Amino acid sequence: MSADTLSAFVANAEDHHATVHRVAPHAVTGTVADLIDPPAVGVRLPHGLDFPDAVATDPTPADLDAANTGVTAARLAIADYGTVVLESDAAGSEAVSLFPERHVAVVRAADVVPGMREAMAALGDRLREGASAVLATGPSATADMGDLVIGAHGPREVDVVLVESDGGGGEPGAADARGDDVAVDGGDADE
């Protein structure tokens, strides 16, 4: 991914009250461990990335209700908006991202696309087949009743762990160029 696209994603995510942590693959586990406020729940991360032991990866409804932090993988990120794309799946990514007070989203730099056109090109076939996705831009917020309220209908805090190659970036469109399915549901994800 181009440095300009990654810089735009970081700037736009931070403009929407998210915090972005740019890390190498070997630093993901430690970074997530530093970001969680236990109890924490999560769904399996693709590409051989691991959770710290403090994250329950097969949460019950009671675990989800008690969780302070939810950790998910993002299918894509959209630079123009600072948005992460979370596909709904059987593992519960949507619930894990929405119910806890803090959401930690893990996304590869190679999966950051410049804009909505590129995101729809990457997701279009899956969405036409019935898949669904949440486009999350920063913490939940509403101004329905006056002043802006953060965390009204979802997480109050959002951290994005942007996983860059050890060389400082990802290959442009690496996932799509290979035709890999980067699903986060533990089904047919390419690792």
XYZ file of C-alpha atoms in Angstrom:
191
model
C 0.000 0.000 0.000
C 1.279 3.458 -0.761
C 2.636 5.596 2.044
C 0.132 8.325 1.083
C -2.815 5.944 1.478
C -1.579 4.740 4.862
C -0.944 8.308 6.025
C -4.437 9.325 4.898
C -5.967 6.379 6.785
C -4.101 7.247 9.985
C -4.987 10.950 9.774
C -8.662 10.311 9.027
C -9.031 7.623 11.705
C -7.472 9.946 14.274
C -9.719 12.822 13.098
C -12.616 10.534 14.071
C -11.274 9.942 17.601
C -9.611 6.566 16.982
C -6.002 5.887 17.955
C -3.831 4.123 15.378
C -0.835 2.002 16.401
C 1.506 1.147 13.497
C 3.299 -2.112 14.315
C 5.264 -4.917 12.719
C 3.646 -8.378 12.695
C 5.843 -9.614 15.563
C 4.556 -6.757 17.786
C 0.813 -7.402 17.382
C 0.380 -9.623 20.440
C 2.237 -7.242 22.745
C 0.447 -4.185 21.376
C -2.974 -5.788 21.835
C -1.975 -6.880 25.351
C -1.086 -3.266 26.178
C -4.396 -1.983 24.787
C -6.868 -4.331 26.443
C -8.746 -3.541 29.617
C -9.747 -6.977 30.971
C -11.959 -8.799 30.713
C -11.444 -8.970 26.958
C -13.105 -11.003 24.225
C -12.084 -11.488 20.626
C -12.401 -13.440 17.423
C -9.546 -15.320 15.792
C -7.066 -13.151 13.897
C -6.039 -14.296 10.402
C -2.536 -14.547 8.928
C -1.008 -16.296 11.957
C -1.426 -13.260 14.224
C -1.968 -14.216 17.860
C -3.950 -12.828 20.784
C -2.522 -12.396 24.244
C -3.767 -15.037 26.707
C -6.046 -12.476 28.403
C -8.423 -12.443 25.395
C -11.255 -15.022 25.456
C -11.631 -16.160 21.847
C -14.808 -18.200 22.158
C -16.889 -15.872 24.326
C -20.246 -16.809 25.753
C -23.007 -14.192 25.864
C -22.100 -13.630 29.547
C -18.424 -13.098 28.585
C -19.468 -10.590 25.949
C -21.715 -8.749 28.398
C -18.923 -8.520 30.986
C -16.157 -7.566 28.530
C -14.487 -4.173 28.694
C -12.548 -4.765 25.453
C -13.423 -6.468 22.183
C -10.678 -7.401 19.707
C -11.460 -8.124 16.058
C -9.758 -8.307 12.697
C -10.855 -5.820 10.063
C -11.341 -7.161 6.552
C -10.330 -3.817 5.055
C -9.694 -0.225 5.998
C -10.774 2.767 3.903
C -8.224 5.584 3.917
C -10.559 8.381 2.755
C -12.737 7.928 5.838
C -10.472 6.356 8.461
C -12.951 3.469 8.471
C -12.438 -0.210 9.282
C -14.644 -2.816 7.610
C -15.790 -5.691 9.820
C -17.552 -8.551 8.118
C -20.392 -10.158 10.021
C -19.487 -13.763 10.704
C -20.359 -16.804 12.767
C -17.546 -16.003 15.229
C -19.369 -12.850 16.343
C -17.055 -10.095 15.055
C -19.898 -7.585 14.906
C -21.003 -8.143 18.513
C -17.401 -8.222 19.773
C -16.764 -4.867 18.072
C -19.946 -3.155 19.285
C -20.771 -4.252 22.849
C -17.570 -3.634 24.886
C -16.547 -0.099 25.856
C -13.277 -0.405 23.895
C -12.820 -1.899 20.433
C -9.379 -2.919 19.183
C -9.399 -3.564 15.429
C -6.426 -5.272 13.801
C -5.891 -4.591 10.081
C -2.970 -5.257 7.746
C -1.480 -2.287 5.896
C -1.891 -4.322 2.692
C -5.654 -4.263 3.314
C -5.967 -0.465 3.441
C -7.656 0.794 0.279
C -7.775 4.431 -0.833
C -11.547 4.884 -1.057
C -15.051 3.453 -1.102
C -14.819 2.473 -4.781
C -11.883 0.162 -4.014
C -13.606 -1.194 -0.898
C -16.740 -2.072 -2.859
C -14.627 -3.670 -5.587
C -12.986 -5.865 -2.941
C -16.212 -6.710 -1.087
C -18.837 -6.502 -3.845
C -19.055 -10.182 -4.758
C -19.299 -11.267 -1.113
C -21.966 -8.658 -0.368
C -23.988 -9.660 -3.452
C -23.853 -13.259 -2.187
C -25.479 -12.195 1.099
C -22.530 -11.335 3.312
C -22.825 -8.192 5.393
C -20.301 -5.819 6.892
C -20.098 -3.021 9.420
C -18.205 0.108 8.394
C -16.893 1.529 11.665
C -15.389 5.006 11.801
C -14.109 5.844 15.274
C -16.074 5.396 18.482
C -19.855 5.358 18.486
C -21.185 8.899 18.526
C -24.487 10.731 18.296
C -25.680 14.305 18.442
C -29.384 13.442 18.226
C -30.252 15.374 21.366
C -27.771 18.257 21.154
C -24.092 17.983 22.017
C -21.962 15.167 20.622
C -22.011 12.098 22.881
C -19.250 9.504 22.404
C -20.074 5.861 23.105
C -23.850 6.187 22.967
C -24.520 3.034 20.919
C -21.194 1.232 20.883
C -17.597 1.537 21.983
C -16.353 4.724 23.652
C -12.765 4.049 22.588
C -11.375 2.623 19.353
C -7.795 1.556 18.766
C -6.627 0.363 15.358
C -3.556 -1.869 15.233
C -2.184 -1.292 11.728
C 0.067 -4.248 10.929
C 2.839 -3.229 8.570
C 5.420 -5.487 7.012
C 8.751 -5.462 8.774
C 9.856 -3.120 5.993
C 7.292 -0.456 6.997
C 4.343 -1.066 4.694
C 2.337 -3.578 2.784
C 2.258 -4.511 -0.841
C -0.446 -2.624 -2.723
C -3.576 -4.778 -2.858
C -1.616 -7.829 -1.782
C -4.660 -9.763 -0.577
C -6.763 -9.105 -3.650
C -3.914 -9.520 -6.127
C -3.388 -13.078 -4.876
C -7.116 -13.768 -4.803
C -6.862 -14.685 -1.126
C -9.980 -14.721 0.976
C -9.097 -12.740 4.069
C -12.195 -13.707 6.039
C -12.004 -13.402 9.780
C -14.521 -16.068 10.641
C -12.149 -18.981 10.878
C -13.798 -20.574 7.852
C -11.734 -20.394 4.736
C -9.254 -17.697 5.720
C -5.883 -17.872 4.052
C -3.151 -17.893 6.676
